[in-house]
Amino acid sequence: MEKKGNAELMDKIVSLCKRRGFVFPGSEIYGGLANSFDYGPLGVELKNNIKNLWWKRFVQQRDDMVGIDAALIMNPKVWEASGHLKEFSDPLVECEKCKRRFRADHIEGKKCPDCGGKLSEPRQFNLMLKTFLGVTEDSVSTVYFRPETAQAMFVDFKNVLDTTRRKLPFGVAQIGKAFRNEVTPGNFIFRTREFEQMEIEYFIPVPKKDIDWEKVFEYWQKEMWAWATDELGIKKENLHDCECESENRAHYSKKTIDIEYDYPFGRSELYGLAYRTDFDLKNHFKEAPYEDKDSGEKLYPHVVEPTFGVDRSVLAVLLDSYAEEGERVVLKIKPSLAPYKVAVFPLLKNKPELVEKAREVYDALRKQFTVAFDDRGNIGKRYYSQDEIGTPFCVTVDFDTLKNDDVTVRDRDTMKQERMKIANLQPFLNGKLG
Ligand code: GAP
């Protein structure tokens, strides 16, 4: 197998994404919109599989977690209280010659990396994406698209508490879009101005000693690793913990560990874990929003926040599973993530009896799985075409099928083929796909 891990890999992934319908450049027929991307038919399946697995694992299968789905635009007072209007900024420098702008913390030296021109002194650039609500001149108000999904989990804290009667510790989770006016978006879907997050705010009693929050923090660190390796199938050796220095931490965080991934453009953040203390709840609620039922004590719970970028998950999964083996390109993604779980082929396109039988198999499997149907070209090409998009199994209907009601099942990873009765297909796939 050819070893990946080079700059070329990124180009190959971007090209595969466009060619096969995972991710397209946004607004392409109008010349595009810088750093905006659309998920195509296969991309949306992959992305939904990731989001659904995350929701199942962290919300539905846990006793101590509930979910919400809040508005993207919130009252601007939220962002005043959270500190985002004041603090949520990146240091920006501008080249005095070519006028290009860079994040000061992403470049070394005082010269423009593009033209060598002199760079300005850094100034803080707020990342909040502004828009306006209201239809008439005198009624419009400035509002902001949320830069993180997190704040709604704090703002809705009391509503969640009153409706679910949760006791500490418990978590609130949300999946949704976030928007940031990034100074230097780039590297495909790695850093965009519109992206998606899966976030958990895990509320704990006021820690008496550091160890009280530290052990929760360590627990979530392990959970995040388990998610990335067990559910997404990302190789351990490509993941790293990196503790943020205090000057690089967000304004609300007392401790942050980034889980970084070895992207072809360098090691960089995949996920983040922060100890937000009681910073957010204290800023939003004048009175302590939680009452301990046993002691009657009112308190501001503290928060440990595991946060997961959806788009970076998609990118890491694609990069990590991409392989070139001889003539074929294969995405060795976990079957649970694959856009199509199985593909069905009639051996020959121009034999109506084969096409009809293959359609029958296809229709039966579709009741339970996402299934592709392909009757173009020769079988070898069809296998390679499915390998490239990560389909774990291909089923071929041939002339023997018409006599014996059996089919050939081909495995993506081993490329081994086995003969199987149609009646056994569903249990076989259930066993393999879970
Ligand atoms: N609530 C905490 C928070 O928002 P963050 O580290 O700023 O923390 C969380 O963002 C995650 O969102 C990151 O780990 C990353 O996966 C993703 N993310 C952040 N900015 C992004 C961007 N511009 N494009 C794509 N994903 C981004």
Coordinates of N, CA and C in Angstrom, one line a residue, residues 186-392:
G186 N -9.3 28.6 5.3 CA -8.5 27.9 4.3 C -8.3 26.5 4.6
N187 N -7.5 25.8 3.7 CA -7.4 24.3 3.8 C -8.7 23.6 3.7
F188 N -9.4 23.9 2.6 CA -10.6 23.2 2.3 C -11.6 23.4 3.4
I189 N -12.2 22.3 4.0 CA -13.3 22.5 5.0 C -12.7 22.6 6.4
F190 N -11.4 22.7 6.5 CA -10.7 22.8 7.8 C -11.1 24.1 8.5
R191 N -11.0 25.2 7.9 CA -11.3 26.5 8.5 C -12.2 27.3 7.5
T192 N -13.5 27.4 7.8 CA -14.4 28.1 7.0 C -15.1 29.2 7.9
R193 N -15.9 30.0 7.2 CA -16.6 31.0 8.0 C -18.0 30.5 8.5
E194 N -18.5 29.5 7.9 CA -19.7 28.8 8.3 C -19.3 27.3 8.5
F195 N -19.6 26.8 9.7 CA -19.2 25.4 9.9 C -20.2 24.8 11.0
E196 N -19.9 23.6 11.3 CA -20.9 22.9 12.2 C -20.1 22.4 13.4
Q197 N -20.8 22.4 14.6 CA -20.1 21.9 15.8 C -21.1 20.9 16.5
M198 N -20.4 20.0 17.2 CA -21.2 19.1 18.1 C -20.6 19.4 19.5
E199 N -21.4 20.0 20.4 CA -20.9 20.4 21.6 C -21.6 19.9 22.8
I200 N -20.9 19.7 23.9 CA -21.5 19.3 25.2 C -21.0 20.3 26.3
E201 N -22.0 20.8 27.0 CA -21.7 21.5 28.2 C -22.0 20.6 29.4
Y202 N -21.0 20.2 30.1 CA -21.2 19.2 31.2 C -21.1 19.9 32.5
F203 N -22.2 20.0 33.2 CA -22.4 20.8 34.4 C -22.1 19.9 35.6
I204 N -21.2 20.5 36.5 CA -20.8 19.7 37.7 C -21.0 20.6 39.0
P205 N -21.1 20.0 40.2 CA -21.1 20.8 41.4 C -19.9 21.7 41.5
V206 N -20.0 22.8 42.3 CA -18.9 23.7 42.5 C -17.7 22.9 43.1
P207 N -16.6 22.8 42.4 CA -15.5 22.0 42.9 C -14.9 22.5 44.2
K208 N -14.7 21.5 45.2 CA -14.2 22.0 46.4 C -12.6 22.0 46.3
K209 N -12.1 21.1 45.5 CA -10.7 21.0 45.2 C -10.5 20.9 43.7
D210 N -9.3 21.2 43.2 CA -9.0 21.1 41.8 C -9.3 19.7 41.2
I211 N -9.0 18.7 42.1 CA -9.2 17.4 41.6 C -10.6 17.1 41.2
D212 N -11.6 17.8 41.8 CA -13.0 17.6 41.5 C -13.3 17.9 40.0
W213 N -12.8 19.0 39.5 CA -13.0 19.2 38.1 C -12.0 18.5 37.2
E214 N -10.8 18.3 37.7 CA -9.8 17.7 36.9 C -10.2 16.2 36.5
K215 N -10.8 15.5 37.4 CA -11.2 14.1 37.1 C -12.3 14.1 36.0
V216 N -13.2 15.1 36.0 CA -14.2 15.2 35.0 C -13.6 15.5 33.7
F217 N -12.6 16.4 33.7 CA -11.9 16.8 32.5 C -11.2 15.6 31.9
E218 N -10.5 14.8 32.8 CA -9.8 13.7 32.2 C -10.7 12.6 31.7
Y219 N -11.9 12.5 32.3 CA -12.9 11.5 31.8 C -13.3 11.9 30.4
W220 N -13.6 13.2 30.2 CA -14.0 13.6 28.9 C -12.9 13.6 27.8
Q221 N -11.7 13.8 28.3 CA -10.5 13.6 27.4 C -10.5 12.2 26.8
K222 N -10.7 11.3 27.7 CA -10.7 9.8 27.3 C -11.9 9.6 26.4
E223 N -13.0 10.1 26.7 CA -14.2 9.9 25.9 C -14.0 10.5 24.5
M224 N -13.4 11.6 24.4 CA -13.2 12.2 23.1 C -12.2 11.4 22.2
W225 N -11.2 10.8 22.9 CA -10.3 9.9 22.1 C -11.0 8.7 21.7
A226 N -11.9 8.1 22.6 CA -12.6 6.9 22.2 C -13.5 7.2 21.1
W227 N -14.2 8.3 21.0 CA -15.0 8.7 19.9 C -14.2 8.7 18.6
A228 N -13.1 9.4 18.7 CA -12.3 9.6 17.4 C -11.7 8.3 16.9
T229 N -11.3 7.4 17.8 CA -10.7 6.2 17.4 C -11.7 5.1 17.1
D230 N -12.6 4.9 18.1 CA -13.5 3.8 18.0 C -14.7 4.0 17.0
E231 N -15.3 5.2 17.0 CA -16.4 5.5 16.2 C -16.0 6.0 14.8
L232 N -15.0 6.9 14.8 CA -14.6 7.5 13.5 C -13.5 6.6 12.9
G233 N -12.8 5.8 13.6 CA -11.8 4.9 13.1 C -10.5 5.6 12.8
I234 N -10.3 6.8 13.4 CA -9.0 7.6 13.1 C -7.9 6.9 13.9
K235 N -6.8 6.8 13.2 CA -5.6 6.0 13.8 C -5.0 6.8 14.9
K236 N -4.8 6.1 16.0 CA -4.2 6.8 17.3 C -3.0 7.6 17.0
E237 N -2.1 7.0 16.1 CA -0.8 7.7 15.9 C -1.0 9.1 15.2
N238 N -2.2 9.3 14.6 CA -2.4 10.6 14.0 C -3.1 11.6 14.9
L239 N -3.3 11.2 16.1 CA -4.0 12.1 17.1 C -3.0 12.5 18.2
H240 N -3.1 13.7 18.7 CA -2.2 14.2 19.8 C -3.0 15.2 20.7
D241 N -2.6 15.1 22.0 CA -3.1 16.1 22.9 C -2.2 17.3 23.0
C242 N -2.8 18.5 23.0 CA -1.9 19.6 23.1 C -2.5 20.6 24.1
E243 N -1.9 20.9 25.2 CA -2.4 21.8 26.1 C -2.2 23.2 25.7
C244 N -3.2 24.1 25.7 CA -3.0 25.5 25.2 C -2.4 26.3 26.3
E245 N -1.4 27.1 26.0 CA -0.8 28.1 26.9 C -1.9 29.1 27.3
S246 N -1.7 29.7 28.4 CA -2.8 30.6 28.9 C -3.1 31.8 27.8
E247 N -2.1 32.3 27.1 CA -2.3 33.4 26.2 C -3.1 32.9 25.0
N248 N -3.1 31.6 24.7 CA -3.9 31.1 23.5 C -5.3 30.5 23.9
R249 N -5.6 30.6 25.2 CA -6.9 30.0 25.6 C -8.0 31.0 25.4
A250 N -9.2 30.5 25.1 CA -10.3 31.4 25.0 C -10.6 32.2 26.3
H251 N -11.2 33.3 26.2 CA -11.4 34.2 27.4 C -12.1 33.5 28.6
Y252 N -12.9 32.4 28.3 CA -13.7 31.8 29.3 C -13.0 30.6 30.0
S253 N -11.8 30.2 29.4 CA -11.3 28.9 29.8 C -10.2 29.0 30.8
K254 N -10.2 28.1 31.8 CA -9.1 28.0 32.8 C -8.1 26.9 32.4
K255 N -8.6 26.0 31.6 CA -7.7 25.0 31.0 C -8.2 24.5 29.7
T256 N -7.4 24.3 28.7 CA -7.9 23.8 27.4 C -6.9 22.8 26.9
I257 N -7.4 21.7 26.5 CA -6.5 20.7 25.7 C -7.2 20.5 24.3
D258 N -6.4 20.8 23.3 CA -6.8 20.5 22.0 C -6.4 19.1 21.6
I259 N -7.3 18.4 21.0 CA -7.0 17.1 20.3 C -6.6 17.5 18.9
E260 N -5.4 17.2 18.6 CA -4.9 17.7 17.2 C -4.8 16.4 16.3
Y261 N -4.9 16.7 15.0 CA -4.7 15.7 14.0 C -3.6 16.0 13.1
D262 N -2.9 15.0 12.6 CA -1.8 15.3 11.6 C -2.4 15.4 10.2
Y263 N -2.9 16.7 9.9 CA -3.4 16.9 8.5 C -2.2 17.0 7.6
P264 N -2.4 16.9 6.3 CA -1.3 17.0 5.3 C -0.6 18.4 5.4
F265 N -1.3 19.4 5.9 CA -0.7 20.8 6.0 C -0.1 21.0 7.3
G266 N -0.1 20.0 8.2 CA 0.5 20.1 9.5 C -0.4 19.7 10.6
R267 N 0.2 19.6 11.8 CA -0.6 19.2 13.0 C -1.5 20.4 13.4
S268 N -2.8 20.1 13.6 CA -3.7 21.2 14.0 C -4.9 20.7 14.7
E269 N -5.7 21.7 15.2 CA -6.8 21.3 16.1 C -7.9 20.5 15.3
L270 N -8.3 19.4 16.0 CA -9.5 18.7 15.5 C -10.6 19.0 16.4
Y271 N -10.4 18.7 17.7 CA -11.4 19.0 18.8 C -10.8 19.8 19.9
G272 N -11.7 20.3 20.8 CA -11.2 21.0 22.0 C -11.9 20.6 23.2
L273 N -11.2 20.7 24.4 CA -11.8 20.4 25.7 C -11.4 21.5 26.6
A274 N -12.4 22.1 27.2 CA -12.1 23.3 28.0 C -12.8 23.2 29.4
Y275 N -12.2 23.7 30.4 CA -12.8 23.9 31.7 C -13.3 25.4 31.8
R276 N -14.6 25.6 31.6 CA -15.1 27.0 31.5 C -15.5 27.5 32.9
T277 N -15.2 26.8 33.9 CA -15.6 27.2 35.3 C -17.1 27.6 35.4
D278 N -17.4 28.6 36.2 CA -18.8 29.0 36.2 C -19.0 30.3 35.4
F279 N -18.0 30.6 34.6 CA -17.9 31.9 33.9 C -19.2 32.2 33.1
D280 N -19.7 31.3 32.4 CA -20.9 31.6 31.5 C -22.2 31.7 32.3
L281 N -22.4 30.8 33.2 CA -23.7 30.8 34.0 C -23.7 32.1 34.9
K282 N -22.6 32.4 35.4 CA -22.5 33.6 36.3 C -22.8 34.9 35.5
N283 N -22.4 34.9 34.2 CA -22.6 36.1 33.4 C -24.0 36.2 32.9
H284 N -24.7 35.0 32.8 CA -26.1 35.1 32.2 C -27.1 35.2 33.3
F285 N -26.9 34.6 34.5 CA -27.9 34.5 35.5 C -27.5 35.4 36.8
K286 N -28.4 36.4 37.1 CA -28.1 37.2 38.2 C -28.2 36.4 39.5
E287 N -29.2 35.4 39.5 CA -29.3 34.6 40.7 C -28.8 33.2 40.3
A288 N -28.2 32.5 41.3 CA -27.7 31.1 41.0 C -28.9 30.3 40.5
P289 N -28.7 29.6 39.3 CA -29.8 29.0 38.7 C -30.0 27.5 39.1
Y290 N -29.2 27.0 40.0 CA -29.4 25.6 40.4 C -29.5 25.5 41.9
E291 N -30.5 24.7 42.3 CA -30.7 24.5 43.8 C -30.5 23.0 44.1
D292 N -29.6 22.8 45.0 CA -29.3 21.4 45.5 C -30.5 20.9 46.3
K293 N -31.1 19.9 45.8 CA -32.4 19.4 46.4 C -32.2 18.9 47.8
D294 N -31.0 18.4 48.1 CA -30.8 17.8 49.5 C -30.5 19.0 50.5
S295 N -29.6 19.9 50.1 CA -29.1 20.9 51.1 C -29.9 22.2 50.9
G296 N -30.6 22.3 49.8 CA -31.3 23.6 49.6 C -30.4 24.7 49.1
E297 N -29.1 24.4 49.0 CA -28.1 25.4 48.6 C -28.3 25.8 47.1
K298 N -28.2 27.2 46.9 CA -28.3 27.6 45.5 C -26.9 27.8 45.0
L299 N -26.6 27.4 43.8 CA -25.2 27.5 43.3 C -25.1 27.7 41.8
Y300 N -24.0 28.1 41.4 CA -23.6 28.2 39.9 C -22.8 27.0 39.6
P301 N -23.4 26.0 38.8 CA -22.6 24.8 38.5 C -21.3 25.2 37.6
H302 N -20.3 24.4 37.7 CA -19.1 24.6 36.8 C -19.3 23.8 35.6
V303 N -18.5 24.1 34.6 CA -18.7 23.4 33.3 C -17.4 22.9 32.7
V304 N -17.5 21.7 32.2 CA -16.4 21.1 31.4 C -17.0 20.9 30.0
E305 N -16.3 21.4 29.0 CA -16.9 21.5 27.6 C -16.1 20.7 26.6
P306 N -16.5 19.5 26.2 CA -15.9 18.8 25.1 C -16.6 19.4 23.8
T307 N -15.8 19.8 22.8 CA -16.4 20.3 21.6 C -15.8 19.7 20.4
F308 N -16.6 19.4 19.4 CA -16.2 18.6 18.2 C -16.6 19.3 17.0
G309 N -15.7 19.6 16.1 CA -16.0 20.2 14.8 C -16.6 19.1 13.9
V310 N -17.7 19.3 13.2 CA -18.3 18.3 12.3 C -17.4 18.2 11.0
D311 N -17.1 19.4 10.5 CA -16.4 19.5 9.2 C -15.0 18.9 9.3
R312 N -14.4 19.2 10.5 CA -13.0 18.7 10.7 C -13.1 17.2 10.9
S313 N -14.2 16.7 11.5 CA -14.4 15.2 11.6 C -14.4 14.6 10.2
V314 N -15.2 15.2 9.3 CA -15.4 14.7 8.0 C -14.0 14.7 7.3
L315 N -13.3 15.8 7.4 CA -12.0 15.9 6.8 C -11.0 14.8 7.3
A316 N -11.0 14.7 8.6 CA -10.0 13.7 9.2 C -10.4 12.3 8.8
V317 N -11.7 12.0 8.8 CA -12.1 10.6 8.4 C -11.7 10.4 6.9
L318 N -11.9 11.3 6.0 CA -11.5 11.1 4.6 C -10.0 11.0 4.5
L319 N -9.2 11.8 5.2 CA -7.8 11.8 5.1 C -7.2 10.5 5.6
D320 N -7.8 10.1 6.8 CA -7.3 8.9 7.5 C -7.6 7.6 6.8
S321 N -8.7 7.6 6.0 CA -9.1 6.3 5.4 C -8.7 6.2 3.9
Y322 N -8.1 7.3 3.4 CA -7.7 7.2 2.0 C -6.5 6.3 1.8
A323 N -6.6 5.4 0.8 CA -5.5 4.6 0.5 C -5.4 4.3 -1.0
E324 N -4.2 4.2 -1.5 CA -4.0 3.8 -2.9 C -3.4 2.4 -2.9
E325 N -4.1 1.4 -3.5 CA -3.6 0.1 -3.6 C -3.5 -0.4 -5.0
G326 N -2.3 -0.4 -5.6 CA -2.2 -0.8 -7.0 C -3.0 0.2 -7.8
E327 N -4.0 -0.3 -8.6 CA -4.8 0.6 -9.5 C -5.9 1.2 -8.8
R328 N -6.2 0.7 -7.6 CA -7.5 1.2 -7.0 C -7.2 2.3 -5.9
V329 N -8.2 3.2 -5.8 CA -8.2 4.1 -4.7 C -9.3 3.6 -3.8
V330 N -9.0 3.5 -2.5 CA -10.1 3.0 -1.6 C -10.2 3.8 -0.3
L331 N -11.4 4.1 0.0 CA -11.7 4.8 1.3 C -12.1 3.7 2.3
K332 N -11.1 3.5 3.2 CA -11.4 2.4 4.2 C -12.1 3.0 5.4
I333 N -13.2 3.6 5.2 CA -13.9 4.1 6.3 C -14.7 3.0 7.0
K334 N -15.0 3.3 8.2 CA -15.8 2.3 9.0 C -17.2 2.2 8.3
P335 N -17.7 0.9 8.2 CA -19.0 0.7 7.5 C -20.1 1.6 8.1
S336 N -20.0 1.9 9.4 CA -21.1 2.7 10.0 C -21.1 4.2 9.4
L337 N -19.9 4.6 8.9 CA -19.8 5.9 8.3 C -20.1 6.0 6.8
A338 N -20.0 4.8 6.1 CA -20.0 4.8 4.7 C -21.3 5.4 4.1
P339 N -21.3 6.2 3.1 CA -22.5 6.8 2.5 C -23.4 5.7 2.0
Y340 N -22.8 4.7 1.3 CA -23.6 3.5 0.9 C -23.0 2.3 1.6
K341 N -23.9 1.5 2.2 CA -23.5 0.3 2.9 C -23.2 -0.8 1.9
V342 N -23.9 -0.8 0.8 CA -23.8 -1.9 -0.2 C -24.2 -1.3 -1.6
A343 N -23.6 -2.0 -2.6 CA -24.0 -1.6 -4.0 C -24.4 -2.9 -4.7
V344 N -25.4 -2.8 -5.5 CA -26.0 -3.9 -6.3 C -25.7 -3.7 -7.8
F345 N -25.2 -4.8 -8.4 CA -24.9 -4.7 -9.8 C -25.6 -5.9 -10.6
P346 N -26.3 -5.6 -11.7 CA -26.6 -6.7 -12.6 C -25.3 -7.0 -13.5
L347 N -25.0 -8.2 -13.7 CA -23.7 -8.5 -14.4 C -23.7 -7.8 -15.8
L348 N -24.8 -7.8 -16.5 CA -24.8 -7.2 -17.8 C -26.0 -6.2 -17.9
K349 N -25.8 -5.1 -18.4 CA -26.9 -4.1 -18.5 C -28.0 -4.4 -19.5
N350 N -27.5 -5.1 -20.6 CA -28.5 -5.3 -21.7 C -29.3 -6.7 -21.5
K351 N -29.2 -7.2 -20.4 CA -30.0 -8.5 -20.1 C -31.1 -8.1 -19.1
P352 N -32.4 -7.9 -19.7 CA -33.4 -7.4 -18.8 C -33.7 -8.3 -17.6
E353 N -33.5 -9.6 -17.8 CA -33.9 -10.5 -16.7 C -32.9 -10.3 -15.5
L354 N -31.6 -10.0 -15.9 CA -30.6 -9.7 -14.8 C -30.9 -8.4 -14.1
V355 N -31.2 -7.4 -15.0 CA -31.5 -6.0 -14.4 C -32.7 -6.1 -13.5
E356 N -33.7 -6.9 -13.9 CA -34.9 -7.0 -13.1 C -34.6 -7.7 -11.7
K357 N -33.8 -8.7 -11.8 CA -33.5 -9.5 -10.6 C -32.7 -8.6 -9.6
A358 N -31.7 -7.8 -10.3 CA -30.8 -7.0 -9.5 C -31.7 -5.9 -8.8
R359 N -32.7 -5.4 -9.5 CA -33.6 -4.3 -8.9 C -34.3 -4.9 -7.7
E360 N -34.7 -6.1 -7.9 CA -35.5 -6.8 -6.8 C -34.6 -6.8 -5.5
V361 N -33.3 -7.2 -5.7 CA -32.4 -7.3 -4.6 C -32.2 -5.9 -4.0
Y362 N -32.0 -5.0 -4.9 CA -31.7 -3.6 -4.5 C -32.9 -3.0 -3.7
D363 N -34.1 -3.2 -4.2 CA -35.3 -2.7 -3.5 C -35.5 -3.4 -2.1
A364 N -35.2 -4.6 -2.0 CA -35.3 -5.3 -0.7 C -34.3 -4.7 0.3
L365 N -33.0 -4.6 -0.2 CA -32.0 -4.1 0.8 C -32.2 -2.6 1.2
R366 N -32.8 -1.9 0.2 CA -33.0 -0.4 0.5 C -33.9 -0.2 1.7
K367 N -34.7 -1.2 2.0 CA -35.6 -1.0 3.2 C -34.8 -0.8 4.5
Q368 N -33.6 -1.3 4.5 CA -32.8 -1.2 5.7 C -31.5 -0.4 5.5
F369 N -30.9 -0.5 4.3 CA -29.6 0.1 4.2 C -29.6 1.2 3.1
T370 N -28.6 2.1 3.1 CA -28.4 2.9 1.9 C -27.7 2.1 0.9
V371 N -28.3 2.0 -0.3 CA -27.8 1.1 -1.3 C -27.6 1.8 -2.7
A372 N -26.5 1.5 -3.3 CA -26.2 2.1 -4.7 C -26.6 1.0 -5.7
F373 N -27.0 1.5 -6.9 CA -27.3 0.6 -8.0 C -26.4 1.0 -9.2
D374 N -25.7 0.1 -9.8 CA -24.8 0.5 -10.9 C -24.8 -0.6 -12.0
D375 N -25.1 -0.1 -13.2 CA -25.1 -1.1 -14.3 C -24.2 -0.6 -15.4
R376 N -23.3 0.3 -15.1 CA -22.5 0.9 -16.2 C -21.1 0.1 -16.2
G377 N -20.6 0.0 -17.5 CA -19.2 -0.5 -17.6 C -19.0 -1.9 -17.1
N378 N -17.8 -2.4 -17.0 CA -17.6 -3.7 -16.5 C -17.5 -3.8 -15.0
I379 N -17.7 -5.0 -14.5 CA -17.8 -5.2 -13.0 C -16.6 -4.7 -12.3
G380 N -15.4 -4.9 -12.9 CA -14.1 -4.4 -12.2 C -14.2 -2.9 -12.0
K381 N -14.6 -2.2 -13.0 CA -14.7 -0.7 -12.9 C -15.7 -0.3 -11.8
R382 N -16.8 -1.1 -11.8 CA -17.9 -0.8 -10.8 C -17.3 -1.0 -9.4
Y383 N -16.5 -2.1 -9.2 CA -16.0 -2.3 -7.9 C -15.1 -1.1 -7.5
Y384 N -14.2 -0.7 -8.4 CA -13.3 0.4 -8.1 C -14.0 1.7 -7.8
S385 N -15.1 1.9 -8.5 CA -15.9 3.1 -8.3 C -16.5 3.1 -6.9
Q386 N -16.9 1.9 -6.4 CA -17.5 1.8 -5.1 C -16.4 1.9 -4.0
D387 N -15.2 1.3 -4.3 CA -14.1 1.4 -3.4 C -13.7 2.9 -3.1
E388 N -13.8 3.7 -4.1 CA -13.3 5.1 -4.0 C -14.3 5.9 -3.1
I389 N -15.5 5.4 -2.9 CA -16.4 6.1 -2.0 C -16.7 5.4 -0.7
G390 N -16.0 4.3 -0.6 CA -16.0 3.6 0.7 C -17.1 2.6 0.9
T391 N -17.8 2.1 -0.2 CA -18.9 1.2 0.0 C -18.3 -0.2 0.5
P392 N -18.7 -0.7 1.6 CA -18.1 -1.9 2.2 C -18.4 -3.2 1.4

